[in-house]
């Protein structure tokens, strides 16, 4: 039986085996976003071919999450392809799951960030873009960690934590978190502040899971180089599976008798 045939058989019933993994993407009008997320899911399937891996979008792109959940029966784990605990993780995803119906027994994993595997993906994308240690220009070098932005303080704290981890990975190079919307400093503001301190050799590290308007807008102002979004980097694929497995051990399905504490994402 071909792999395509096996996947088709799993489309309506997850069965008594492992729960389906539903990757929850934000959605974008940029066609590159869907291609990138699809490539990430293919990498995940290559790592765990026995898993039923699905995709659902919060908005703007099909398949939408409610449609993906409607196709499933049995058990599932929703893994947000989001980088912090903002509104989508705290409200939108749990609400969609709550209205999915009794046909599905599901749990929600933690968002991807912060985590050291994301730092490896960020570092890898910077190297691909041309990042190289340059001792002679170290005093002029810095990185702006460009994120989407959120009004939620937990999301901003997660981005700051990632910036600190990336600075350590880069050997102490200053890394300043900045945002495309909803928070400050903006990317241009961060670049201006660094320039005022003599930091003119500045790279933009794209703290995005896929291409889109915010990622393109942030990269456009790079005075030196800008990395691509983390996308289908191998470290991101491993992290999605880590969040999936973590959810299996940390939160019970509805009706399970085990007294396991609720995940912080709900």
XYZ file of N, CA and C in Angstrom:
798
model
N 0.843 -1.189 0.000
C 0.000 0.000 0.000
C 0.883 1.246 0.000
N 0.569 2.207 -0.823
C 1.372 3.416 -0.908
C 1.130 4.302 0.305
N 2.085 5.209 0.552
C 1.937 6.133 1.669
C 0.720 7.037 1.468
N 0.455 7.441 0.241
C -0.711 8.269 -0.031
C -1.997 7.538 0.314
N -2.049 6.251 -0.010
C -3.246 5.455 0.304
C -3.416 5.322 1.821
N -2.304 5.123 2.526
C -2.399 5.007 3.982
C -2.911 6.304 4.594
N -2.434 7.435 4.073
C -2.900 8.710 4.599
C -4.385 8.912 4.327
N -4.836 8.496 3.182
C -6.248 8.632 2.861
C -7.104 7.812 3.816
N -6.612 6.630 4.197
C -7.376 5.799 5.124
C -7.463 6.421 6.510
N -6.464 7.290 6.845
C -6.460 7.903 8.161
C -7.252 9.202 8.200
N -7.813 9.637 7.119
C -8.411 10.971 7.051
C -9.677 11.119 7.891
N -10.387 10.023 8.124
C -11.637 10.150 8.876
C -11.623 9.440 10.217
N -10.565 8.679 10.512
C -10.555 7.941 11.780
C -9.119 7.767 12.252
N -8.814 8.361 13.410
C -7.464 8.238 13.920
C -7.215 6.876 14.560
N -8.262 6.183 14.963
C -8.105 4.829 15.454
C -7.523 4.772 16.856
N -7.215 3.552 17.332
C -6.755 3.373 18.705
C -5.274 3.657 18.883
N -4.548 3.985 17.841
C -3.120 4.224 17.943
C -2.811 5.623 18.430
N -1.732 6.193 17.909
C -1.316 7.513 18.348
C -2.282 8.589 17.860
N -2.508 9.615 18.699
C -3.392 10.704 18.276
C -2.843 11.418 17.047
N -3.727 11.976 16.257
C -3.306 12.784 15.118
C -2.602 14.038 15.613
N -1.666 14.514 14.834
C -0.984 15.784 15.111
C -1.576 16.828 14.171
N -2.221 17.831 14.739
C -2.797 18.909 13.951
C -1.932 20.152 14.140
N -1.189 20.516 13.119
C -0.379 21.729 13.165
C -1.299 22.920 12.887
N -1.303 23.878 13.797
C -2.191 25.036 13.686
C -1.367 26.249 13.267
N -1.510 26.648 12.014
C -0.810 27.814 11.481
C -1.718 29.035 11.540
N -1.110 30.206 11.516
C -1.916 31.423 11.552
C -2.688 31.614 10.260
N -2.004 31.464 9.133
C -2.603 31.749 7.837
C -2.114 33.085 7.309
N -1.937 33.171 5.999
C -1.409 34.383 5.379
C -1.902 34.475 3.946
N -1.979 35.692 3.433
C -2.307 35.877 2.015
C -1.082 35.648 1.129
N 0.084 35.570 1.733
C 1.306 35.296 0.988
C 1.324 33.821 0.597
N 1.342 33.496 -0.695
C 1.331 32.077 -1.096
C 2.543 31.317 -0.606
N 3.628 32.022 -0.319
C 4.807 31.348 0.204
C 4.599 30.766 1.581
N 3.638 31.302 2.335
C 3.389 30.796 3.679
C 2.874 29.362 3.633
N 1.896 29.099 2.782
C 1.353 27.750 2.683
C 2.413 26.774 2.181
N 3.208 27.196 1.210
C 4.271 26.315 0.713
C 5.257 25.981 1.831
N 5.581 26.975 2.640
C 6.547 26.764 3.718
C 5.992 25.830 4.779
N 4.748 26.059 5.187
C 4.154 25.204 6.214
C 3.974 23.780 5.685
N 3.618 23.648 4.424
C 3.493 22.318 3.822
C 4.828 21.593 3.831
N 5.905 22.305 3.521
C 7.238 21.700 3.559
C 7.612 21.284 4.978
N 7.228 22.100 5.969
C 7.490 21.740 7.367
C 6.754 20.463 7.734
N 5.494 20.346 7.329
C 4.727 19.148 7.651
C 5.306 17.915 6.966
N 5.804 18.079 5.750
C 6.431 16.941 5.069
C 7.684 16.492 5.811
N 8.434 17.434 6.362
C 9.618 17.074 7.142
C 9.220 16.331 8.413
N 8.121 16.773 9.036
C 7.622 16.094 10.237
C 7.187 14.676 9.898
N 6.486 14.507 8.784
C 6.052 13.169 8.360
C 7.242 12.259 8.064
N 8.302 12.829 7.535
C 9.497 12.032 7.262
C 10.135 11.546 8.564
N 10.062 12.386 9.604
C 10.611 11.988 10.893
C 9.730 10.970 11.606
N 8.410 11.087 11.429
C 7.466 10.207 12.115
C 6.407 9.731 11.129
N 6.772 8.811 10.228
C 5.832 8.392 9.180
C 4.583 7.698 9.702
N 4.610 7.224 10.934
C 3.429 6.538 11.467
C 2.358 7.518 11.940
N 2.698 8.804 12.077
C 1.747 9.788 12.579
C 0.833 10.307 11.473
N -0.399 10.561 11.854
C -1.342 11.259 10.982
C -1.146 12.745 11.242
N -0.557 13.455 10.296
C -0.225 14.866 10.465
C -1.151 15.705 9.596
N -1.860 16.635 10.222
C -2.817 17.486 9.511
C -2.433 18.952 9.663
N -3.110 19.800 8.905
C -2.889 21.242 8.960
C -4.226 21.949 9.091
N -4.280 22.950 9.964
C -5.447 23.809 10.078
C -5.010 25.245 10.314
N -5.640 26.201 9.629
C -5.292 27.610 9.772
C -6.294 28.338 10.657
N -5.807 29.322 11.384
C -6.684 30.139 12.205
C -7.523 31.075 11.328
N -6.901 31.613 10.273
C -7.616 32.527 9.383
C -6.865 32.646 8.058
N -7.504 33.236 7.078
C -6.914 33.681 5.817
C -6.550 32.577 4.815
N -6.439 31.336 5.237
C -5.984 30.287 4.334
C -6.685 28.981 4.667
N -6.934 28.194 3.631
C -7.512 26.868 3.822
C -6.416 25.817 3.855
N -6.668 24.719 4.578
C -7.879 24.423 5.345
C -7.929 25.216 6.646
N -9.104 25.703 6.966
C -9.300 26.359 8.248
C -9.377 25.303 9.348
N -8.997 25.692 10.548
C -8.931 24.737 11.650
C -10.263 24.028 11.910
N -11.416 24.711 11.926
C -12.667 23.977 12.157
C -12.917 22.887 11.114
N -12.540 23.142 9.864
C -12.735 22.133 8.817
C -11.827 20.927 9.032
N -10.590 21.194 9.445
C -9.667 20.088 9.726
C -10.183 19.237 10.878
N -10.652 19.883 11.933
C -11.154 19.136 13.087
C -12.413 18.357 12.748
N -13.237 18.883 11.852
C -14.469 18.191 11.469
C -14.185 16.878 10.762
N -13.024 16.770 10.113
C -12.668 15.550 9.386
C -12.134 14.454 10.299
N -11.742 14.814 11.512
C -11.098 13.866 12.409
C -12.096 13.143 13.292
N -11.739 11.934 13.660
C -12.460 11.167 14.667
C -11.430 10.571 15.604
N -11.771 10.480 16.889
C -10.842 9.868 17.826
C -10.074 10.918 18.595
N -8.755 10.804 18.619
C -7.926 11.667 19.444
C -6.977 12.486 18.579
N -6.627 13.678 19.090
C -5.735 14.563 18.356
C -4.998 15.473 19.328
N -3.847 15.944 18.894
C -3.085 16.961 19.613
C -2.899 18.138 18.673
N -3.343 19.313 19.102
C -3.180 20.522 18.312
C -1.880 21.198 18.727
N -0.976 21.385 17.786
C 0.312 22.027 18.061
C 0.330 23.392 17.368
N 0.235 24.485 18.106
C 0.267 25.804 17.470
C 1.635 26.093 16.861
N 1.661 26.469 15.597
C 2.911 26.890 14.961
C 3.089 28.389 15.226
N 2.949 28.746 16.477
C 3.026 30.120 16.942
C 4.133 30.218 17.980
N 4.651 31.417 18.165
C 5.904 31.561 18.907
C 5.731 32.057 20.331
N 4.510 32.311 20.757
C 4.276 32.758 22.117
C 2.820 32.604 22.494
N 2.537 32.862 23.761
C 1.187 32.663 24.284
C 0.369 33.941 24.153
N 0.068 34.320 22.923
C -0.776 35.474 22.657
C -2.242 35.083 22.556
N -3.021 35.975 21.963
C -4.476 35.809 21.910
C -4.884 34.535 21.176
N -4.204 34.211 20.096
C -4.596 33.023 19.330
C -4.452 31.751 20.172
N -3.365 31.666 20.939
C -3.122 30.468 21.750
C -4.043 30.419 22.963
N -4.278 31.573 23.571
C -5.076 31.593 24.795
C -6.575 31.524 24.538
N -7.020 32.045 23.385
C -8.456 32.170 23.160
C -8.940 31.479 21.873
N -8.366 31.836 20.738
C -8.913 31.368 19.467
C -8.849 29.850 19.323
N -7.690 29.263 19.588
C -7.552 27.815 19.411
C -8.406 27.045 20.416
N -8.350 27.358 21.724
C -9.244 26.648 22.654
C -10.721 26.799 22.311
N -11.129 27.988 21.843
C -12.539 28.188 21.485
C -12.918 27.302 20.300
N -12.061 27.243 19.300
C -12.353 26.396 18.138
C -12.453 24.934 18.553
N -11.551 24.508 19.423
C -11.586 23.129 19.884
C -12.842 22.847 20.694
N -13.242 23.807 21.517
C -14.425 23.609 22.367
C -15.694 23.447 21.551
N -15.710 24.002 20.361
C -16.902 23.909 19.516
C -16.778 22.813 18.454
N -15.738 21.995 18.552
C -15.500 20.981 17.513
C -16.503 19.844 17.574
N -17.071 19.565 18.745
C -18.040 18.483 18.852
C -17.487 17.268 19.561
N -18.387 16.367 19.928
C -18.018 15.195 20.732
C -17.286 14.129 19.933
N -17.217 14.274 18.595
C -16.550 13.261 17.779
C -15.038 13.273 17.963
N -14.509 14.337 18.605
C -13.066 14.495 18.707
C -12.661 14.708 20.152
N -11.683 13.933 20.597
C -11.114 14.059 21.925
C -9.717 14.633 21.739
N -9.490 15.874 22.139
C -8.250 16.537 21.749
C -7.674 17.368 22.879
N -6.431 17.670 22.733
C -5.712 18.534 23.658
C -4.880 19.525 22.859
N -4.474 20.618 23.512
C -3.677 21.645 22.857
C -2.289 21.671 23.483
N -1.275 21.615 22.653
C 0.103 21.688 23.120
C 0.515 23.130 23.336
N 1.671 23.308 23.928
C 2.236 24.646 24.104
C 2.664 25.206 22.756
N 2.727 26.528 22.622
C 3.271 27.117 21.390
C 4.747 26.779 21.252
N 5.311 27.062 20.109
C 6.689 26.652 19.846
C 7.698 27.398 20.713
N 7.454 28.664 20.967
C 8.456 29.435 21.686
C 8.068 29.727 23.123
N 9.114 30.061 23.909
C 10.532 30.010 23.566
C 11.084 28.600 23.742
N 12.144 28.282 22.991
C 12.782 26.973 23.111
C 14.150 27.028 22.424
N 15.143 26.325 22.960
C 16.464 26.330 22.324
C 16.471 25.855 20.875
N 15.539 24.986 20.493
C 15.500 24.538 19.103
C 15.147 25.682 18.158
N 14.339 26.624 18.615
C 14.058 27.796 17.792
C 15.323 28.631 17.613
N 16.131 28.697 18.645
C 17.393 29.434 18.547
C 18.303 28.783 17.518
N 18.313 27.458 17.482
C 19.120 26.773 16.464
C 18.615 27.091 15.066
N 17.301 27.167 14.911
C 16.739 27.521 13.608
C 17.092 28.959 13.234
N 16.984 29.878 14.186
C 17.342 31.273 13.929
C 18.816 31.393 13.545
N 19.655 30.706 14.288
C 21.093 30.745 14.003
C 21.377 30.166 12.617
N 20.748 29.039 12.310
C 20.955 28.422 11.000
C 20.539 29.333 9.860
N 19.417 30.020 10.006
C 18.967 30.928 8.952
C 19.907 32.135 8.827
N 20.449 32.627 9.934
C 21.412 33.721 9.858
C 22.672 33.294 9.109
N 23.152 32.102 9.402
C 24.338 31.595 8.706
C 24.054 31.458 7.210
N 22.876 30.945 6.871
C 22.500 30.841 5.458
C 22.484 32.209 4.772
N 22.112 33.242 5.518
C 22.035 34.583 4.947
C 23.388 35.266 4.833
N 24.428 34.645 5.427
C 25.762 35.214 5.309
C 26.417 35.621 6.612
N 25.797 35.292 7.733
C 26.385 35.646 9.032
C 27.709 34.917 9.222
N 28.734 35.686 9.566
C 30.039 35.129 9.901
C 30.631 35.951 11.041
N 31.298 35.307 12.002
C 31.979 36.088 13.044
C 33.036 36.992 12.420
N 33.073 38.243 12.886
C 34.037 39.209 12.353
C 34.610 40.000 13.517
N 35.694 39.512 14.127
C 36.241 40.178 15.319
C 36.552 41.654 15.106
N 36.983 42.015 13.915
C 37.364 43.410 13.678
C 36.174 44.364 13.718
N 35.003 43.837 13.451
C 33.805 44.684 13.445
C 32.838 44.323 14.572
N 33.340 43.632 15.584
C 32.464 43.152 16.650
C 31.736 44.295 17.359
N 32.415 45.416 17.552
C 31.790 46.534 18.263
C 30.674 47.190 17.460
N 30.656 46.944 16.165
C 29.616 47.536 15.309
C 28.512 46.554 14.961
N 28.627 45.323 15.455
C 27.709 44.257 15.054
C 26.596 44.057 16.078
N 25.403 43.803 15.598
C 24.261 43.482 16.456
C 23.214 42.767 15.619
N 22.190 42.273 16.293
C 21.079 41.579 15.637
C 19.779 42.145 16.167
N 18.842 42.354 15.281
C 17.468 42.675 15.677
C 16.626 41.429 15.461
N 16.026 40.947 16.529
C 15.123 39.799 16.450
C 13.743 40.330 16.099
N 13.353 40.212 14.836
C 12.113 40.795 14.345
C 10.970 39.809 14.520
N 9.988 40.179 15.335
C 8.832 39.338 15.617
C 7.553 40.054 15.199
N 6.461 39.300 15.138
C 5.187 39.887 14.716
C 4.688 40.915 15.710
N 4.783 40.596 16.989
C 4.311 41.503 18.014
C 2.956 41.104 18.563
N 2.743 41.401 19.839
C 1.489 41.080 20.512
C 1.319 42.022 21.690
N 0.078 42.326 22.028
C -0.191 43.133 23.223
C -0.121 42.294 24.497
N -0.024 40.987 24.344
C 0.021 40.102 25.504
C 1.418 40.133 26.125
N 1.525 40.450 27.419
C 2.857 40.543 28.037
C 3.620 39.228 28.049
N 2.921 38.096 28.107
C 3.613 36.809 28.088
C 4.291 36.576 26.747
N 3.641 37.004 25.670
C 4.231 36.852 24.353
C 5.500 37.686 24.230
N 5.455 38.927 24.712
C 6.634 39.787 24.661
C 7.762 39.219 25.517
N 7.426 38.662 26.678
C 8.444 38.067 27.539
C 9.112 36.882 26.850
N 8.339 36.097 26.107
C 8.899 34.960 25.382
C 9.868 35.420 24.302
N 9.532 36.508 23.620
C 10.421 37.032 22.580
C 11.712 37.550 23.195
N 11.615 38.234 24.321
C 12.824 38.721 24.995
C 13.708 37.569 25.436
N 13.085 36.505 25.918
C 13.858 35.337 26.336
C 14.581 34.717 25.146
N 13.900 34.627 24.016
C 14.526 34.095 22.807
C 15.693 34.977 22.377
N 15.536 36.283 22.495
C 16.626 37.197 22.147
C 17.851 36.943 23.006
N 17.651 36.702 24.294
C 18.782 36.408 25.182
C 19.465 35.098 24.788
N 18.668 34.092 24.475
C 19.244 32.808 24.067
C 20.017 32.933 22.758
N 19.493 33.711 21.817
C 20.184 33.893 20.550
C 21.484 34.665 20.750
N 21.481 35.641 21.634
C 22.710 36.371 21.934
C 23.783 35.424 22.459
N 23.397 34.520 23.343
C 24.348 33.528 23.856
C 24.863 32.636 22.734
N 23.958 32.237 21.842
C 24.361 31.357 20.730
C 25.333 32.055 19.784
N 25.219 33.384 19.690
C 26.083 34.167 18.813
C 27.340 34.653 19.526
N 27.587 34.130 20.713
C 28.812 34.492 21.419
C 28.777 35.845 22.095
N 27.592 36.298 22.456
C 27.476 37.555 23.172
C 27.151 38.752 22.310
N 26.922 38.570 21.026
C 26.491 39.674 20.162
C 25.162 40.215 20.670
N 25.021 41.531 20.798
C 23.734 42.075 21.266
C 22.585 41.695 20.331
N 21.484 41.231 20.914
C 20.281 40.896 20.159
C 19.118 41.673 20.771
N 18.500 42.521 19.977
C 17.418 43.383 20.449
C 16.096 42.894 19.863
N 15.124 42.540 20.702
C 13.805 42.173 20.165
C 13.072 43.404 19.653
N 12.413 43.260 18.521
C 11.627 44.355 17.939
C 10.432 43.746 17.224
N 9.457 44.597 16.870
C 8.167 44.071 16.462
C 7.629 44.774 15.225
N 6.879 44.016 14.457
C 6.245 44.556 13.258
C 4.918 45.226 13.562
N 4.310 44.903 14.701
C 3.025 45.506 15.062
C 2.761 45.302 16.544
N 1.851 46.094 17.088
C 1.233 45.878 18.401
C 2.162 46.028 19.598
N 3.443 46.236 19.397
C 4.376 46.344 20.510
C 5.552 47.210 20.090
N 6.331 47.589 21.064
C 7.515 48.406 20.775
C 8.740 47.791 21.458
N 9.932 48.085 20.936
C 10.192 48.980 19.808
C 9.842 48.321 18.483
N 9.565 49.147 17.483
C 9.424 48.626 16.128
C 10.812 48.291 15.588
N 10.848 47.589 14.485
C 12.141 47.251 13.886
C 12.917 48.520 13.512
N 12.314 49.509 12.836
C 13.066 50.741 12.550
C 13.555 51.450 13.814
N 12.749 51.451 14.871
C 13.177 52.078 16.125
C 14.374 51.365 16.720
N 14.374 50.039 16.676
C 15.505 49.274 17.203
C 16.762 49.534 16.385
N 16.626 49.598 15.072
C 17.780 49.882 14.216
C 18.337 51.273 14.505
N 17.458 52.237 14.693
C 17.898 53.605 14.984
C 18.640 53.656 16.317
N 18.114 52.968 17.336
C 18.762 52.963 18.650
C 20.126 52.295 18.591
N 20.249 51.220 17.823
C 21.541 50.555 17.691
C 22.545 51.436 16.947
N 22.073 52.108 15.904
C 22.958 53.008 15.161
C 23.480 54.124 16.059
N 22.630 54.622 16.962
C 23.053 55.672 17.877
C 24.135 55.192 18.834
N 24.223 53.892 19.026
C 25.255 53.297 19.886
C 26.458 52.815 19.075
N 26.477 53.143 17.791
C 27.604 52.754 16.948
C 27.487 51.370 16.350
N 26.296 50.786 16.436
C 26.065 49.443 15.885
C 25.442 49.591 14.493
N 26.292 49.605 13.486
C 25.827 49.793 12.108
C 25.825 48.484 11.303
N 26.517 47.483 11.780
C 26.561 46.180 11.090
C 25.492 45.295 11.752
N 24.238 45.522 11.360
C 23.104 44.907 12.049
C 22.393 43.936 11.116
N 22.151 42.736 11.627
C 21.393 41.719 10.892
C 19.977 41.638 11.458
N 19.033 41.347 10.589
C 17.654 41.077 11.009
C 17.465 39.566 11.062
N 17.151 39.064 12.247
C 16.805 37.649 12.410
C 15.290 37.537 12.378
N 14.758 36.860 11.379
C 13.307 36.784 11.164
C 12.685 35.746 12.086
N 12.045 36.225 13.144
C 11.414 35.344 14.116
C 9.973 35.076 13.692
N 9.867 34.393 12.546
C 8.582 34.052 11.949
C 8.644 32.599 11.490
N 7.518 31.912 11.567
C 7.503 30.526 11.110
C 7.319 30.409 9.611
N 6.863 31.474 8.959
C 6.617 31.395 7.518
C 6.661 32.802 6.923
N 6.822 32.921 5.610
C 6.791 34.233 4.965
C 5.432 34.898 5.133
N 5.435 36.207 5.005
C 4.208 36.982 5.105
C 4.535 38.459 5.114
N 3.510 39.271 5.270
C 3.694 40.725 5.201
C 4.641 41.229 6.276
N 4.466 40.771 7.517
C 5.314 41.254 8.594
C 6.775 40.839 8.394
N 6.975 39.604 7.954
C 8.348 39.139 7.733
C 9.023 39.955 6.634
N 8.311 40.191 5.544
C 8.880 40.963 4.436
C 9.135 42.405 4.850
N 8.209 42.983 5.585
C 8.339 44.364 6.049
C 9.549 44.503 6.964
N 9.754 43.546 7.853
C 10.877 43.604 8.786
C 12.212 43.454 8.067
N 12.282 42.531 7.117
C 13.536 42.279 6.415
C 13.931 43.433 5.505
N 12.934 44.182 5.028
C 13.205 45.243 4.054
C 14.103 46.338 4.619
N 14.109 46.533 5.921
C 14.910 47.608 6.505
C 16.283 47.195 6.965
N 16.709 45.985 6.653
C 17.997 45.492 7.150
C 19.161 46.314 6.587
N 20.004 46.887 7.440
C 21.157 47.621 6.939
C 22.295 46.727 6.473
N 22.276 45.453 6.861
C 23.328 44.518 6.475
C 22.709 43.289 5.825
N 22.201 42.352 6.589
C 21.584 41.148 6.031
C 20.335 40.808 6.824
N 19.483 40.031 6.201
C 18.249 39.574 6.847
C 18.073 38.093 6.567
N 17.776 37.347 7.591
C 17.573 35.914 7.425
C 16.158 35.620 6.965
N 15.972 34.437 6.409
C 14.642 33.972 6.028
C 13.881 33.521 7.271
N 12.556 33.465 7.208
C 11.791 32.881 8.315
C 12.254 31.456 8.606
N 11.992 30.999 9.809
C 12.502 29.683 10.235
C 11.919 28.551 9.409
N 10.652 28.648 9.041
C 10.046 27.739 8.084
C 10.236 26.271 8.386
N 10.716 25.546 7.388
C 10.861 24.090 7.483
C 12.250 23.687 7.946
N 12.903 24.534 8.727
C 14.210 24.172 9.275
C 14.079 22.877 10.086
N 15.061 21.979 10.012
C 14.956 20.703 10.749
C 14.703 20.879 12.238
N 15.270 21.929 12.843
C 15.056 22.143 14.274
C 13.598 22.469 14.580
N 12.926 23.160 13.683
C 11.506 23.475 13.890
C 10.670 22.187 13.816
N 10.985 21.332 12.859
C 10.258 20.059 12.754
C 10.428 19.227 14.024
N 11.643 19.183 14.548
C 11.878 18.436 15.788
C 11.114 19.063 16.957
N 11.027 20.385 16.966
C 10.322 21.056 18.049
C 8.819 20.786 17.993
N 8.236 20.759 16.810
C 6.811 20.438 16.694
C 6.541 19.061 17.292
N 7.384 18.110 16.976
C 7.209 16.766 17.537
C 7.454 16.754 19.039
N 8.380 17.548 19.505
C 8.619 17.652 20.951
C 7.386 18.196 21.662
N 6.772 19.244 21.112
C 5.568 19.796 21.730
C 4.433 18.780 21.709
N 4.340 18.016 20.628
C 3.333 16.954 20.527
C 3.527 15.931 21.651
N 4.739 15.423 21.798
C 5.009 14.415 22.827
C 4.847 15.000 24.223
N 5.267 16.233 24.404
C 5.127 16.910 25.690
C 3.663 16.995 26.095
N 2.798 17.318 25.133
C 1.369 17.416 25.427
C 0.791 16.066 25.826
N 1.271 14.998 25.239
C 0.756 13.669 25.565
C 1.011 13.306 27.019
N 2.097 13.815 27.579
C 2.462 13.448 28.945
C 1.994 14.454 29.977
N 1.577 15.649 29.547
C 1.294 16.701 30.518
C -0.179 17.042 30.662
N -1.001 16.596 29.757
C -2.424 16.932 29.887
C -3.291 15.762 29.455
N -4.305 15.405 30.271
C -5.158 14.276 29.905
C -6.175 14.647 28.837
N -6.643 13.634 28.131
C -7.806 13.836 27.266
C -9.043 13.986 28.131
N -10.091 14.536 27.544
C -11.357 14.630 28.271
C -11.810 13.228 28.675
N -12.177 13.109 29.950
C -12.682 11.838 30.432
C -11.613 10.905 30.978
N -10.344 11.220 30.777
C -9.307 10.367 31.344
C -9.270 10.557 32.854
N -9.081 9.489 33.623
C -9.124 9.615 35.076
C -7.839 10.131 35.687
N -6.746 10.225 34.906
C -5.465 10.600 35.483
C -5.496 12.049 35.991
N -5.053 12.300 37.234
C -5.054 13.661 37.781
C -3.827 14.438 37.326
N -3.720 14.690 36.035
C -2.584 15.416 35.504
C -2.954 16.885 35.397
N -2.053 17.812 35.841
C -2.378 19.247 35.768
C -2.639 19.700 34.339
N -3.470 20.722 34.224
C -3.784 21.281 32.911
C -2.562 21.976 32.331
N -2.457 21.933 30.999
C -1.411 22.695 30.321
C -1.685 24.182 30.479
N -0.627 24.946 30.546
C -0.769 26.395 30.712
C -1.377 27.064 29.497
N -1.456 26.337 28.368
C -1.976 26.964 27.157
C -3.477 27.049 27.131
N -4.161 26.411 28.063
C -5.625 26.433 28.027
C -6.175 27.329 29.126
